[in-house]
């Protein structure tokens, strides 16, 4: 009896985690494998959807008629057994749909895009045929979507049975090919062809010699033209004469920045480790060798040489014939680290991050999948890199919140890394100067193995930190972003030919327009937040939905002309700094100046080449930078993040200040740090000043304990949204009732409350936060709620479940 295939289908409005069963047509019987993408019919229309084959089952269990699979999209599986198992675990632990997890794990080009096609099936009135179809038989439905009259004419034709609207899945994954040539004749046959040539046909003569020299290989035509010094026309003649044939050759799109790399013969050698580094590397290596799925916490102060520990551990894993994965937060923000990995391991490194084009991403993925790349460096989603035989996984800056994805599936890369570590029996190394409270607490309990690098490599102490209270400064000198001590310090650096990094903390901060007469703040018409001023495009923009409008000249409420710009953007700070120090050369780095591809690296390079005295930027300059000539770091506003309605606000402020302070004095020159703040007595600022992670840790743990927050309690956030506020609120009340009935009495259920940003993208949001220690009923209850949200009662209400949320806003 024939086998049946189990397929997880992609139907956005009717999600379920149960696979559907399909017949396998005879023609596909030998070809179809688990992990392949297929196209299957769904529902009773002409709808085609994409799906993943996740298993086979015996036909005897099924009565009735099953639909057959229509097409296979892959020649070989895109998911192996590990990835399929991981996708299932992901769906289960993040309360998301299996199909969404499968897609998340694959490069964009392998994500199916369904589109609708309008097909003429019967003779049309001539007018319609020309107006709507321009004389063709099919058109993409998207061509009509914005034109209501065309749509209504189409609907009429559809009712009359003249046209049909089909769903089609397109396969977007194409390998890039270039033209290549292959000789068709043997050496002797080519020699014979030469005898029949006209004596003046020098070019063709050379072509024959060239074809003989490549001995039956396929060569990219452009390269052949260059090597043989022949024109394309000559190759065309050769093809006509039957000497060679043209064939497409698959090439990898290498990320642009990769082009400038040294070749594999000029790789950078390993450094001689200091004692603490050696101890760390030895312990990690032992775990790699013994195939122990242990988790290490590598806590090393800034500049202590953590990266060198990663690199030498990776080298060991490779020496054992295994592969390695290194995750960094927001890779585009840390080009220096990526380049260090590439300079050490050369062409066996693949890089995965969101800055790549879809084609580049797909090609890097294939290099990994085929085993050509053995080391992967990447941001969050690189944790799904299809490396086989993993020997080591590293998460640098493990405390970073960007490791958690803030849309479904809401996974944390740290947890996925640990899962893969267990699967491959490989250790996971979590590295940070300021570990998350969760990780440090686990290390204290012995769940993680602790490795410490308490000293800087250069044996210098950490740079002294001076805290400047901005309250008296402002009183004496009026509004300014720069205190006198900071200005003095920057100008000293310029005199000495040294460099400064100045950071403007933009977290929880915006540059908005407010009317001085009536207090009106310009807000986004779709969302509940103020619009941000962008000087480069001279517009007001919403950071949530992208809404954009001109800068107002008069107040929309009272028509006063005294509508002014408030808050501090990097541009405004730059202007002030240029006025205060006309001689200083400044590079500004923020989302606006780095939006163009490659600009981030370019600006950093300019700064590294000392083409500027000051690097002024947002949080993006806090991490990972290693410039030996930087001796001063200034933080313009340390406390803007402290007021956020979020229990991690202090932890994030402490982390940020510690990170950015660490950019100063990394080589032989002594560094200095100046922090400007309106809250000089806050413990996060005091402890950062004292470089005292432990004091901060215990103080913060105490507060978390009192308020029942992580790491003492686990949290889950549920959110519901709807264009009508009352509907969202009602859905949440219903969910709350259910939670109340099922969950353990010790479990704390907070809410429902409107979110801090209650309205976004024309929808109203309500949230419930669950805090629990152990609740055996929780998982099943949340699963049930997830399934219920797909039912009719929840029409248009979007519900999301976020385990261990990173933000509570
Ligand atoms: N064993 C060593 N001998 C000599 N130099 C070293 C050694 N280890 C690291 N370095 C150098 O010291 C500097 C700081 O090291 P590295 O950047 O690895 O520190 P880190 O702990 O990763 O820093 P951060 O967390 O602050 O980004 C680098 O320039 C690095 O090349
Ligand atoms: Zn908006
Ligand atoms: Zn006004």
CSV table of N, CA, C and O in Angstrom, one decimal, residues 181 183 194 201-214 219-236 243-244:
chain,number,residue,atom,x,y,z
A,181,UNK,N,31.4,28.0,-20.2
A,181,UNK,CA,31.6,27.2,-21.4
A,181,UNK,C,32.2,25.9,-21.1
A,181,UNK,O,33.0,25.8,-20.1
A,183,UNK,N,34.1,22.6,-23.2
A,183,UNK,CA,34.5,22.0,-24.5
A,183,UNK,C,33.7,20.8,-24.8
A,183,UNK,O,33.4,20.0,-24.0
A,194,UNK,N,41.6,22.3,-35.9
A,194,UNK,CA,42.6,23.4,-36.2
A,194,UNK,C,43.0,23.3,-37.7
A,194,UNK,O,43.2,24.3,-38.3
A,201,UNK,N,42.8,33.0,-39.2
A,201,UNK,CA,41.9,33.0,-38.1
A,201,UNK,C,42.6,32.8,-36.8
A,201,UNK,O,42.5,31.8,-36.2
A,202,UNK,N,43.4,33.8,-36.5
A,202,UNK,CA,44.2,33.7,-35.3
A,202,UNK,C,43.4,33.5,-34.0
A,202,UNK,O,43.8,32.8,-33.1
A,203,UNK,N,42.3,34.3,-33.9
A,203,UNK,CA,41.5,34.2,-32.7
A,203,UNK,C,41.0,32.8,-32.5
A,203,UNK,O,41.0,32.3,-31.4
A,204,UNK,N,40.4,32.3,-33.5
A,204,UNK,CA,39.9,30.9,-33.4
A,204,UNK,C,40.9,29.9,-33.1
A,204,UNK,O,40.7,29.0,-32.3
A,205,UNK,N,42.1,30.1,-33.6
A,205,UNK,CA,43.2,29.3,-33.3
A,205,UNK,C,43.5,29.3,-31.8
A,205,UNK,O,43.7,28.2,-31.2
A,206,UNK,N,43.5,30.5,-31.3
A,206,UNK,CA,43.8,30.6,-29.9
A,206,UNK,C,42.7,30.0,-29.0
A,206,UNK,O,43.0,29.4,-28.0
A,207,UNK,N,41.5,30.1,-29.5
A,207,UNK,CA,40.4,29.5,-28.8
A,207,UNK,C,40.5,28.0,-28.7
A,207,UNK,O,40.4,27.4,-27.6
A,208,UNK,N,41.0,27.4,-29.8
A,208,UNK,CA,41.2,26.0,-29.8
A,208,UNK,C,42.2,25.6,-28.8
A,208,UNK,O,42.1,24.6,-28.0
A,209,UNK,N,43.3,26.3,-28.8
A,209,UNK,CA,44.4,26.0,-27.8
A,209,UNK,C,43.9,26.2,-26.4
A,209,UNK,O,44.2,25.3,-25.5
A,210,UNK,N,43.1,27.2,-26.2
A,210,UNK,CA,42.5,27.4,-24.8
A,210,UNK,C,41.6,26.3,-24.4
A,210,UNK,O,41.7,25.7,-23.3
A,211,UNK,N,40.8,25.8,-25.3
A,211,UNK,CA,39.9,24.7,-25.0
A,211,UNK,C,40.6,23.5,-24.7
A,211,UNK,O,40.3,22.7,-23.8
A,212,UNK,N,41.7,23.3,-25.4
A,212,UNK,CA,42.6,22.1,-25.1
A,212,UNK,C,43.2,22.2,-23.7
A,212,UNK,O,43.3,21.2,-23.0
A,213,UNK,N,43.5,23.5,-23.4
A,213,UNK,CA,44.2,23.6,-22.1
A,213,UNK,C,43.3,23.4,-20.9
A,213,UNK,O,43.8,23.1,-19.8
A,214,UNK,N,42.0,23.5,-21.0
A,214,UNK,CA,41.1,23.4,-19.8
A,214,UNK,C,40.6,21.9,-19.7
A,214,UNK,O,39.9,21.6,-18.7
A,219,UNK,N,34.2,26.4,-17.5
A,219,UNK,CA,34.8,27.6,-17.0
A,219,UNK,C,33.8,28.8,-17.2
A,219,UNK,O,33.1,28.8,-18.2
A,220,UNK,N,33.8,29.7,-16.2
A,220,UNK,CA,33.0,30.9,-16.4
A,220,UNK,C,33.5,31.6,-17.6
A,220,UNK,O,34.6,31.9,-17.7
A,221,UNK,N,32.5,32.0,-18.5
A,221,UNK,CA,33.0,32.6,-19.8
A,221,UNK,C,33.8,33.9,-19.6
A,221,UNK,O,34.8,34.1,-20.2
A,222,UNK,N,33.3,34.7,-18.7
A,222,UNK,CA,34.1,36.0,-18.4
A,222,UNK,C,35.5,35.7,-18.1
A,222,UNK,O,36.4,36.4,-18.5
A,223,UNK,N,35.7,34.7,-17.3
A,223,UNK,CA,37.1,34.3,-16.9
A,223,UNK,C,37.8,33.8,-18.1
A,223,UNK,O,39.0,34.2,-18.3
A,224,UNK,N,37.2,33.0,-18.9
A,224,UNK,CA,37.8,32.4,-20.1
A,224,UNK,C,38.3,33.5,-21.0
A,224,UNK,O,39.4,33.5,-21.6
A,225,UNK,N,37.4,34.5,-21.2
A,225,UNK,CA,37.7,35.6,-22.1
A,225,UNK,C,38.9,36.3,-21.6
A,225,UNK,O,39.8,36.7,-22.4
A,226,UNK,N,39.0,36.5,-20.3
A,226,UNK,CA,40.2,37.2,-19.7
A,226,UNK,C,41.5,36.4,-19.9
A,226,UNK,O,42.5,36.9,-20.3
A,227,UNK,N,41.4,35.1,-19.5
A,227,UNK,CA,42.6,34.3,-19.6
A,227,UNK,C,43.1,34.1,-21.0
A,227,UNK,O,44.3,34.3,-21.3
A,228,UNK,N,42.2,33.8,-21.9
A,228,UNK,CA,42.6,33.6,-23.3
A,228,UNK,C,42.7,34.8,-24.1
A,228,UNK,O,43.1,34.8,-25.3
A,229,UNK,N,42.3,36.0,-23.5
A,229,UNK,CA,42.4,37.2,-24.2
A,229,UNK,C,41.5,37.2,-25.5
A,229,UNK,O,42.0,37.5,-26.6
A,230,UNK,N,40.3,36.7,-25.4
A,230,UNK,CA,39.5,36.5,-26.6
A,230,UNK,C,38.2,37.2,-26.3
A,230,UNK,O,37.8,37.4,-25.2
A,231,UNK,N,37.5,37.6,-27.4
A,231,UNK,CA,36.2,38.3,-27.2
A,231,UNK,C,35.0,37.3,-27.1
A,231,UNK,O,35.2,36.1,-27.4
A,232,UNK,N,33.9,37.8,-26.6
A,232,UNK,CA,32.7,37.0,-26.6
A,232,UNK,C,32.3,36.5,-27.9
A,232,UNK,O,31.9,35.3,-28.1
A,233,UNK,N,32.6,37.3,-29.0
A,233,UNK,CA,32.2,36.9,-30.4
A,233,UNK,C,32.9,35.6,-30.7
A,233,UNK,O,32.4,34.7,-31.4
A,234,UNK,N,34.2,35.5,-30.4
A,234,UNK,CA,35.0,34.3,-30.7
A,234,UNK,C,34.4,33.1,-30.1
A,234,UNK,O,34.3,32.0,-30.7
A,235,UNK,N,34.0,33.2,-28.8
A,235,UNK,CA,33.3,32.1,-28.1
A,235,UNK,C,32.0,31.7,-28.8
A,235,UNK,O,31.7,30.5,-28.9
A,236,UNK,N,31.3,32.7,-29.3
A,236,UNK,CA,30.1,32.4,-30.0
A,236,UNK,C,30.3,31.7,-31.2
A,236,UNK,O,29.6,30.7,-31.6
A,243,UNK,N,32.4,23.4,-31.1
A,243,UNK,CA,33.6,23.1,-30.3
A,243,UNK,C,33.3,23.1,-28.8
A,243,UNK,O,33.9,22.5,-28.0
A,244,UNK,N,32.4,24.0,-28.5
A,244,UNK,CA,32.1,24.2,-27.1
A,244,UNK,C,30.6,24.4,-26.9
A,244,UNK,O,29.9,24.7,-27.9
